[in-house]
PDB file of C-alpha atoms in Angstrom:
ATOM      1  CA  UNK J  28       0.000   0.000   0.000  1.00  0.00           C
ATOM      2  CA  UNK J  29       1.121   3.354  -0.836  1.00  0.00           C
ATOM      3  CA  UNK J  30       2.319   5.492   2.911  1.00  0.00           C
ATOM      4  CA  UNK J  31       1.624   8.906   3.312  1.00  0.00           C
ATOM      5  CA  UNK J  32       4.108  10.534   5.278  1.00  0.00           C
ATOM      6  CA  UNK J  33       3.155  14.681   6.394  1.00  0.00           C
ATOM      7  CA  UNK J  34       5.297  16.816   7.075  1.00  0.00           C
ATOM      8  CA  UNK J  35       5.549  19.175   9.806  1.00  0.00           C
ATOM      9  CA  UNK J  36       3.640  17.324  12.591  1.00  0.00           C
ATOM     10  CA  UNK J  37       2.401  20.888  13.976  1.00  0.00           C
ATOM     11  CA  UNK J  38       3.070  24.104  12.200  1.00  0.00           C
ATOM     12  CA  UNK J  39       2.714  26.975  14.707  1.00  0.00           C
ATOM     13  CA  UNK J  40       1.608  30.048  12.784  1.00  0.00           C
ATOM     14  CA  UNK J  41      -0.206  33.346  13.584  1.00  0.00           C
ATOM     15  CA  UNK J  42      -3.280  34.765  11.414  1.00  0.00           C
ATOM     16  CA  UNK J  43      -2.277  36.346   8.614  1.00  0.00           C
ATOM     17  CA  UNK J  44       1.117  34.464   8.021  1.00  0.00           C
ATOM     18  CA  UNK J  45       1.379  31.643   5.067  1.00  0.00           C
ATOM     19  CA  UNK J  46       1.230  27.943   6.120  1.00  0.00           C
ATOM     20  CA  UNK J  47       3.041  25.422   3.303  1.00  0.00           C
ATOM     21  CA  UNK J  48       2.369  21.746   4.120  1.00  0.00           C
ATOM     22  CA  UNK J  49       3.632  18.647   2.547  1.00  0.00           C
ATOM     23  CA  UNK J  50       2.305  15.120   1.853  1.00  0.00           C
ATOM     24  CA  UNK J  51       5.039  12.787   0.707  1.00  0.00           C
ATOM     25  CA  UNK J  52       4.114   9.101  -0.632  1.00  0.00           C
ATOM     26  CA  UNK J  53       6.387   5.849  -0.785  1.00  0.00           C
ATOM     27  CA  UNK J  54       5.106   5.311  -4.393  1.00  0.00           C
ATOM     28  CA  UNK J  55       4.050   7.268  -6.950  1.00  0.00           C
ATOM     29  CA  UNK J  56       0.660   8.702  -6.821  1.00  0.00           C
ATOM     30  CA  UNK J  57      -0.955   9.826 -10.238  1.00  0.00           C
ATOM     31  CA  UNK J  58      -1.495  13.717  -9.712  1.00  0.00           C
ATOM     32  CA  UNK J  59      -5.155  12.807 -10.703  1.00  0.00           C
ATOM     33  CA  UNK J  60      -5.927  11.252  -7.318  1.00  0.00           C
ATOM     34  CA  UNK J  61      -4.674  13.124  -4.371  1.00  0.00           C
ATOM     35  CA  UNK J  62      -6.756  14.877  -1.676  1.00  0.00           C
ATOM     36  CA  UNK J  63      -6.463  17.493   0.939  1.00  0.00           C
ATOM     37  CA  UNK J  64      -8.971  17.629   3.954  1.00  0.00           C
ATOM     38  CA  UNK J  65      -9.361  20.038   6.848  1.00  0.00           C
ATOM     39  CA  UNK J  66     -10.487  18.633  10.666  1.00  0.00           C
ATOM     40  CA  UNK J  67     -11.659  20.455  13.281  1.00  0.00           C
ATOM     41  CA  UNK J  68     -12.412  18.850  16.371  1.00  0.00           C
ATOM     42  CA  UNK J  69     -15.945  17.037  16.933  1.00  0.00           C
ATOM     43  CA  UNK J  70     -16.769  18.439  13.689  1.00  0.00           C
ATOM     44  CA  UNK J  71     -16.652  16.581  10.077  1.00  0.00           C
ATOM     45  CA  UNK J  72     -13.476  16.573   7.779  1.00  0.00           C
ATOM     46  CA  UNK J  73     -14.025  18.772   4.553  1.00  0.00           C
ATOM     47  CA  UNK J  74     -12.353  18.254   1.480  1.00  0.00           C
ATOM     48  CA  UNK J  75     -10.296  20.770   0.466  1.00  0.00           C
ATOM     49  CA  UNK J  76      -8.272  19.917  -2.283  1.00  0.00           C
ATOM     50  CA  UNK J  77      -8.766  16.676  -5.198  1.00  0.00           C
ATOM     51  CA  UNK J  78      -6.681  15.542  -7.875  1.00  0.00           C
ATOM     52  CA  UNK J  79      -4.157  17.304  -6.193  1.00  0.00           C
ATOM     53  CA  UNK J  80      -4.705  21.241  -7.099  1.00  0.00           C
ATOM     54  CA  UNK J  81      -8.822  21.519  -7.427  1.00  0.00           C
ATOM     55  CA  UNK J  82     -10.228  23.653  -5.152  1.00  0.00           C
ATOM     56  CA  UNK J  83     -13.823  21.541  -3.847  1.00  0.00           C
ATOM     57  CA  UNK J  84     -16.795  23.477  -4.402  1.00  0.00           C
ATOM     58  CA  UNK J  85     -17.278  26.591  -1.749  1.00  0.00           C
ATOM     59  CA  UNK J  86     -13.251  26.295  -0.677  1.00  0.00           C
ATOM     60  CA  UNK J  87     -12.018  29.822  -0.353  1.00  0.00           C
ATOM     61  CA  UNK J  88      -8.821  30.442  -2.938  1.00  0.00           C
ATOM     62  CA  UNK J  89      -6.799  31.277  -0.393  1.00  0.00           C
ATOM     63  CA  UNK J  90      -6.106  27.354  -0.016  1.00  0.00           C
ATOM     64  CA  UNK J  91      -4.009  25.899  -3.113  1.00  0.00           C
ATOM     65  CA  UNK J  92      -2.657  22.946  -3.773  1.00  0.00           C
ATOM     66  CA  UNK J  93       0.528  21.568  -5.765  1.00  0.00           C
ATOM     67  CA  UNK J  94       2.753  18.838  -6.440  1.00  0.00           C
ATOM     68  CA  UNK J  95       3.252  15.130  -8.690  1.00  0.00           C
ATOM     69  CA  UNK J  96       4.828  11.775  -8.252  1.00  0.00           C
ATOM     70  CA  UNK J  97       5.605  11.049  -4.964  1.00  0.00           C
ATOM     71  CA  UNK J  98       5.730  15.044  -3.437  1.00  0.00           C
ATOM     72  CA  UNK J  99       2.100  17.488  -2.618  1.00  0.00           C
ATOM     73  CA  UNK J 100       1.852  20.691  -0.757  1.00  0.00           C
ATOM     74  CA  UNK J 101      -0.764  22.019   0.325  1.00  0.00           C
ATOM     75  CA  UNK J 102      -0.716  26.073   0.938  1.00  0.00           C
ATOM     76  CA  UNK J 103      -2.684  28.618   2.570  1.00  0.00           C
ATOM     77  CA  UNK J 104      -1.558  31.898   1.412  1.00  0.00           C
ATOM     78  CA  UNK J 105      -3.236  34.210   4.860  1.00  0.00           C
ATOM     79  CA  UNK J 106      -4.053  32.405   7.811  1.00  0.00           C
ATOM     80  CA  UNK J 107      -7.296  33.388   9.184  1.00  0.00           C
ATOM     81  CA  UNK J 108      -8.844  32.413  12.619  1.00  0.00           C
ATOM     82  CA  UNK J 109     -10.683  29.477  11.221  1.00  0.00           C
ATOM     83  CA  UNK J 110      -7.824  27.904   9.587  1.00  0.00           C
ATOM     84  CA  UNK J 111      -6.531  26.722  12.288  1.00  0.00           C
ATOM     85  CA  UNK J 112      -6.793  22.851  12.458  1.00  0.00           C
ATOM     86  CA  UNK J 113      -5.801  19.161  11.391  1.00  0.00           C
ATOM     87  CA  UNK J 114      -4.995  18.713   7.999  1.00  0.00           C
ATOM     88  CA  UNK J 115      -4.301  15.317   6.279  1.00  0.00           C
ATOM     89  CA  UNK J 116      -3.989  14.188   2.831  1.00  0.00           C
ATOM     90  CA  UNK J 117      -5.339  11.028   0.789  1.00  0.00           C
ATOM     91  CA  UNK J 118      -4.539   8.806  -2.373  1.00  0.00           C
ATOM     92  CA  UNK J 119      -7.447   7.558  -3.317  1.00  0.00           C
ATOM     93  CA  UNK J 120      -6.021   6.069  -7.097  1.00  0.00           C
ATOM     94  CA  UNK J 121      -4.818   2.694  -5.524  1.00  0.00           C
ATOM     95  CA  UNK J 122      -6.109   0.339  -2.985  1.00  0.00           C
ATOM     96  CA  UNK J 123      -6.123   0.733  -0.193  1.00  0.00           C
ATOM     97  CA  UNK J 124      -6.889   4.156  -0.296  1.00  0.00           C
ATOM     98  CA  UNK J 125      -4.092   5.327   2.385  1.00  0.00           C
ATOM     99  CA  UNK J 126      -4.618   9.216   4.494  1.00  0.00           C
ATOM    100  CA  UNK J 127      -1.396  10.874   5.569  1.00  0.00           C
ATOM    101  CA  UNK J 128      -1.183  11.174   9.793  1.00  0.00           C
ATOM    102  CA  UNK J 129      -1.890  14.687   9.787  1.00  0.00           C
ATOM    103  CA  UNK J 130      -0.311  18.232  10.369  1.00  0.00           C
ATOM    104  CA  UNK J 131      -1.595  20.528  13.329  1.00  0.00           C
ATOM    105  CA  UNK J 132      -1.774  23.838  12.472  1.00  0.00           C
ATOM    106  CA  UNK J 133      -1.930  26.060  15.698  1.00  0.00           C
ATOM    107  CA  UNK J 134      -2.159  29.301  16.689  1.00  0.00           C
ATOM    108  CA  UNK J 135       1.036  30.671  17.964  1.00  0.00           C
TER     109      UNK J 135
ATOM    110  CA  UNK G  22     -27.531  20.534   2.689  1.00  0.00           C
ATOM    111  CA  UNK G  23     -26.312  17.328   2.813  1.00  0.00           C
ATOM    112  CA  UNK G  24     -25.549  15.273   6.034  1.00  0.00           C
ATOM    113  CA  UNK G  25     -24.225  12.134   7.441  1.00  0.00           C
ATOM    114  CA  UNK G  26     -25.013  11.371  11.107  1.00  0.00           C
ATOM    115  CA  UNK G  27     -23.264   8.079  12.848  1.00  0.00           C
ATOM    116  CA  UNK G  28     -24.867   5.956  15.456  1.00  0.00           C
ATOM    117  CA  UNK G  29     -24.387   3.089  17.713  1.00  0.00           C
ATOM    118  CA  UNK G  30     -20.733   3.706  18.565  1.00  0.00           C
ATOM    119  CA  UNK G  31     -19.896   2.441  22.319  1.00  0.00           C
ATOM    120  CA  UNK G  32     -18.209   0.134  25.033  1.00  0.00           C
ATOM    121  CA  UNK G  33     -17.538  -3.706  23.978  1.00  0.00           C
ATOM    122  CA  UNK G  34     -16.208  -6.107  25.499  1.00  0.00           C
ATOM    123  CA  UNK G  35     -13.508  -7.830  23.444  1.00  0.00           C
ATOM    124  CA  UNK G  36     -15.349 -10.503  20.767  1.00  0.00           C
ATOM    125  CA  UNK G  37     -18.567  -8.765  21.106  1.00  0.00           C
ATOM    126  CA  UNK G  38     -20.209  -7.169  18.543  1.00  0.00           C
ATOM    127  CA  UNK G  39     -22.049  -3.956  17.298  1.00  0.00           C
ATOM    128  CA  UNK G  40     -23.133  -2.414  14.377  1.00  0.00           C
ATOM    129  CA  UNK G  41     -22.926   1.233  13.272  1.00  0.00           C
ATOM    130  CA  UNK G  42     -25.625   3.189  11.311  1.00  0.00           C
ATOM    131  CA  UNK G  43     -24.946   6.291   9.348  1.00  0.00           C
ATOM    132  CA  UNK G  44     -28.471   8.127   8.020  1.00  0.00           C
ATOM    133  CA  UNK G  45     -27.796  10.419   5.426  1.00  0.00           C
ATOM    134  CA  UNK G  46     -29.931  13.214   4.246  1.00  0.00           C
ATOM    135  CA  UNK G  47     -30.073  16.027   2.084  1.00  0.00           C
ATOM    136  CA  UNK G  48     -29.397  13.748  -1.213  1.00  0.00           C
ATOM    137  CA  UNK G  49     -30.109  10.663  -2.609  1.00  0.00           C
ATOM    138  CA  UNK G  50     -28.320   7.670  -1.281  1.00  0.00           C
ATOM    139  CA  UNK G  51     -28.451   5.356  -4.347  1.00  0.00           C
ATOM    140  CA  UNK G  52     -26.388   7.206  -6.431  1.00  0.00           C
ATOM    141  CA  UNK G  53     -23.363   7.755  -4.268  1.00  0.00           C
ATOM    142  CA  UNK G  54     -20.994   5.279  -2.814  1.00  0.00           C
ATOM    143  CA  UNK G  55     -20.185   4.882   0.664  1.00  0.00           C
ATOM    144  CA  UNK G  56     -17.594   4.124   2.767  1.00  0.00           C
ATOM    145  CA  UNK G  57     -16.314   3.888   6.529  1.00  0.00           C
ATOM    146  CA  UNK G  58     -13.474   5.354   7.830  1.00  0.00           C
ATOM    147  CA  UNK G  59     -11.859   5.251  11.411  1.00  0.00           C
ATOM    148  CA  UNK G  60      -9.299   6.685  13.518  1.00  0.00           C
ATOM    149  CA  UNK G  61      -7.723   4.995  16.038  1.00  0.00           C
ATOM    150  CA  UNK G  62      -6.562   7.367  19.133  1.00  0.00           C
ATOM    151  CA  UNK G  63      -3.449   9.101  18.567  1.00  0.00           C
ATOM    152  CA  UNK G  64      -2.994   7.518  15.099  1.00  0.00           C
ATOM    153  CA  UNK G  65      -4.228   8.578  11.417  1.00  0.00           C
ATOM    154  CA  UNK G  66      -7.241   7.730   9.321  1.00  0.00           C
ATOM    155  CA  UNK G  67      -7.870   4.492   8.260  1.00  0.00           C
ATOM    156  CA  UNK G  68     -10.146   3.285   5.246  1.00  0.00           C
ATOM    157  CA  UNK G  69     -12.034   0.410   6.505  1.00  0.00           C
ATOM    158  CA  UNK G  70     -14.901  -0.242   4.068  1.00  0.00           C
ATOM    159  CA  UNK G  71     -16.881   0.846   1.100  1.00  0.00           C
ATOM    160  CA  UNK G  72     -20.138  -0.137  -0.969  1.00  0.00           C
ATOM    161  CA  UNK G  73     -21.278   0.412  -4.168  1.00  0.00           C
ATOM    162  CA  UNK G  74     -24.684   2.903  -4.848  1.00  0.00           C
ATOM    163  CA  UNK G  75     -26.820  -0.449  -5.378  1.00  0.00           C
ATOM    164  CA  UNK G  76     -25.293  -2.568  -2.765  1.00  0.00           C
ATOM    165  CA  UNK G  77     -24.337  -4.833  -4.746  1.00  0.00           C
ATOM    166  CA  UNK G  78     -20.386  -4.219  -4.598  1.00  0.00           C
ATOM    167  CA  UNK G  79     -18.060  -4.238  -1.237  1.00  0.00           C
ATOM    168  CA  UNK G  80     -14.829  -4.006   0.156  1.00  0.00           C
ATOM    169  CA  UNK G  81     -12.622  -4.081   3.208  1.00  0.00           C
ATOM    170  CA  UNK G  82      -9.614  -3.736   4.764  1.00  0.00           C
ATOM    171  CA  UNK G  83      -7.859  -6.593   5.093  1.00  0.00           C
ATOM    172  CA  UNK G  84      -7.611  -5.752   9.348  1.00  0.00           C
ATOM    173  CA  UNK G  85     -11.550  -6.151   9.073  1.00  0.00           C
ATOM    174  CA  UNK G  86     -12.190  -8.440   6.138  1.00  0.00           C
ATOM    175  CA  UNK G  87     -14.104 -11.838   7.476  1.00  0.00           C
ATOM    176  CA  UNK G  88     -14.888  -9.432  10.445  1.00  0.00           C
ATOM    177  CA  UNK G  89     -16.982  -6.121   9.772  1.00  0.00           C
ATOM    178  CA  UNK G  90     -19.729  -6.445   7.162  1.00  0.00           C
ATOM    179  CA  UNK G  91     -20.944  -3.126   5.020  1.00  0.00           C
ATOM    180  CA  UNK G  92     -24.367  -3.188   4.075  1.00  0.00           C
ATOM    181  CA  UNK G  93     -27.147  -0.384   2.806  1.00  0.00           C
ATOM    182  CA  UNK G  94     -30.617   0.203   2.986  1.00  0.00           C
ATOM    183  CA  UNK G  95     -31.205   3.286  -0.156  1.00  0.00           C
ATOM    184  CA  UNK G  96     -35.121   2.898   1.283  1.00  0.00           C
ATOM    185  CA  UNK G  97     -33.936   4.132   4.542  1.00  0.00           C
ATOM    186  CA  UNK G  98     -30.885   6.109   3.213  1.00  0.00           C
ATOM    187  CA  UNK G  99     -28.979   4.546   5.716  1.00  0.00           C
ATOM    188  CA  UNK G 100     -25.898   2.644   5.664  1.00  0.00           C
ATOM    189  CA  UNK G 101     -24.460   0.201   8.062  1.00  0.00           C
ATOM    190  CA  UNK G 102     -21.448  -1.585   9.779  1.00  0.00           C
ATOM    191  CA  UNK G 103     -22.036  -4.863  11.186  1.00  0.00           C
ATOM    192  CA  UNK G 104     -18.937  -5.222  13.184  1.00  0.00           C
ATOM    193  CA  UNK G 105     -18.205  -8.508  14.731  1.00  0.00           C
ATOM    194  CA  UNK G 106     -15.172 -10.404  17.025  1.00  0.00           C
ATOM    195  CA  UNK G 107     -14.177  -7.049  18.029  1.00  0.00           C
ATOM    196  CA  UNK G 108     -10.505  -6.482  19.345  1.00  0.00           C
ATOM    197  CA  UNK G 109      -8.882  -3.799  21.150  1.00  0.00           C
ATOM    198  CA  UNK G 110      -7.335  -2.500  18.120  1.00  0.00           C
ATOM    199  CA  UNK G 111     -10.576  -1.270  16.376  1.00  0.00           C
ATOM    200  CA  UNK G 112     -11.371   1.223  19.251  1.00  0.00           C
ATOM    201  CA  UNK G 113     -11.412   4.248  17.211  1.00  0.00           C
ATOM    202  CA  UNK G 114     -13.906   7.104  16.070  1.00  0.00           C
ATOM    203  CA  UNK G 115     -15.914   6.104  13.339  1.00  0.00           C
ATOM    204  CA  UNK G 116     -16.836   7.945   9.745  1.00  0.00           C
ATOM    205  CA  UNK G 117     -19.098   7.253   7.684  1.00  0.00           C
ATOM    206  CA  UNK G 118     -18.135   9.156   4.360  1.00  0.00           C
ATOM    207  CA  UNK G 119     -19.805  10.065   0.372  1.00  0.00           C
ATOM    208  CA  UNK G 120     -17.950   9.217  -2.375  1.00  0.00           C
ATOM    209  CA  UNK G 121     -17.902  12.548  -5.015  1.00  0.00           C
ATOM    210  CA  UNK G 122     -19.695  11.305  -7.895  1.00  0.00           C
ATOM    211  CA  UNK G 123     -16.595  12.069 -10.014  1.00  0.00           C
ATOM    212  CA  UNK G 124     -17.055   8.736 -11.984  1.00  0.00           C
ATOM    213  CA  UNK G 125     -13.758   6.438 -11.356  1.00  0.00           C
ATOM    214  CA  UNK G 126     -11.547   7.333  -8.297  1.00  0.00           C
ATOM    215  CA  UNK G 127     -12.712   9.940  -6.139  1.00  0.00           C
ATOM    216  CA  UNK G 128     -12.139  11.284  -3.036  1.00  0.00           C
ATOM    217  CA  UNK G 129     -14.915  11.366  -0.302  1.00  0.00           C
ATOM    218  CA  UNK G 130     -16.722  15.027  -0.668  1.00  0.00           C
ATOM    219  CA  UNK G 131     -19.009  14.603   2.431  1.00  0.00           C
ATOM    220  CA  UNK G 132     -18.360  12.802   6.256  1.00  0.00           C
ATOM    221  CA  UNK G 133     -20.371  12.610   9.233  1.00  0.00           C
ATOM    222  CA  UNK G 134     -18.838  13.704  12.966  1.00  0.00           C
ATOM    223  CA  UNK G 135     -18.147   9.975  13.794  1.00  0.00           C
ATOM    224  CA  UNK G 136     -19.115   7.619  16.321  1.00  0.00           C
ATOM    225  CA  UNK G 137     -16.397   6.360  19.337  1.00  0.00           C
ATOM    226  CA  UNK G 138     -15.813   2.459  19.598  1.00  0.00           C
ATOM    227  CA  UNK G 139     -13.995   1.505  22.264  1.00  0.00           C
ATOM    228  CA  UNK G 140     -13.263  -2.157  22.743  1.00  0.00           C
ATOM    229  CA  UNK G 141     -12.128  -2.918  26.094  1.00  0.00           C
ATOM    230  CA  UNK G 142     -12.774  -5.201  29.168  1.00  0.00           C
TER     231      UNK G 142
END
């Protein structure tokens, strides 16, 4: 199965400032089928990103992502308040579709 | 607005059983896949299951395979986890989660808030 490692673990930012996070696979992952997802606490993950650089429908364009092969970042350009939370990534090309562990993005 | 609301998480004894529920309103459940996910405490996500629109189609992890059965009733727009021979290393929060309808391989557009299973004597 294809491993998602993410990169920082927790990424402690202040509103305003840009927050660059990476997804890194141990195969290569078709630039078609990689997703970004946002989780707050108690609350439902939300895709962000698919096939690696589509915004989903209603995500602000301040989120962006990039990357092929075996390397995907995921950006956000200006911090605001609500930005602040888990982030994980998922290739969902082969089976089993494998997430990433997740980066933390706090308030500092 | 579409929504996906878990049930019948809880405490189980190790080899017991229980069986998840995840209603799902706002659209209409035969034309999407399904699929549970879960997160064991301090540890990623982990795809467990999915299901076809019709039903007719499933797959597992192999941790779960012979295990957890997926199931769906469109009538009821309600999908299901039959989980049996629990162990302690399936306590985790459980998602149920939509399939975009992005034909092919596609990422999962809409998840409930989960549902805790812990397994422990």
């Amino acid at each position: 199965e294809i491993v998602l490692t993410q990169s920082p673990g927790t990424l402690s930012l202040s509103p305003g400032e840009r927050a660059t996070l990476s997804c890194r696979a141990s195969q290569t992952v078709s630039s078609t089928y990689l997703a970004w997802y946002q989780h707050k606490p108690g609350q439902a993950p939300r895709l962000l990103i698919y096939g690696a650089s589509s915004r989903a429908t209603g995500i602000p364009d301040r989120f962006s992502g990039s990357g092929s092969g075996t390397d995907f970042t995921l950006t956000i350009s200006r911090l605001e308040p609500e930005d602040f939370a888990v982030y994980f990534c998922q290739q969902y090309g082969s089976s089993p579709k494998t997430f990433g562990q997740g980066t933390k993005v706090e308030i500092k | 607005e579409v929504q996906l609301l878990e049930s019948g998480g809880g405490l189980v004894q190790p080899g017991g059983s229980l069986r998840l529920s995840c209603a799902a309103s706002g659209f209409m459940s035969n034309n999407f896949a399904m699929s549970w996910v879960r997160q064991a405490p301090g540890k990623g996500l982990q795809w467990v299951s999915s299901i076809n629109s019709v039903g007719s189609n499933t797959y597992y992890a192999d941790s779960v395979k012979d295990r957890f059965t997926i199931s769906r009733d469109n009538s009821k727009n309600t999908l299901y986890l039959q989980m049996n021979s629990l162990r302690a290393d399936d306590t985790a929060v459980y998602y149920c989660a939509r399939f975009s309808p992005c034909g092919g391989d596609c990422p999962f557009d809409y998840w409930g808030q989960g549902t805790l299973v812990t397994v422990s004597s």
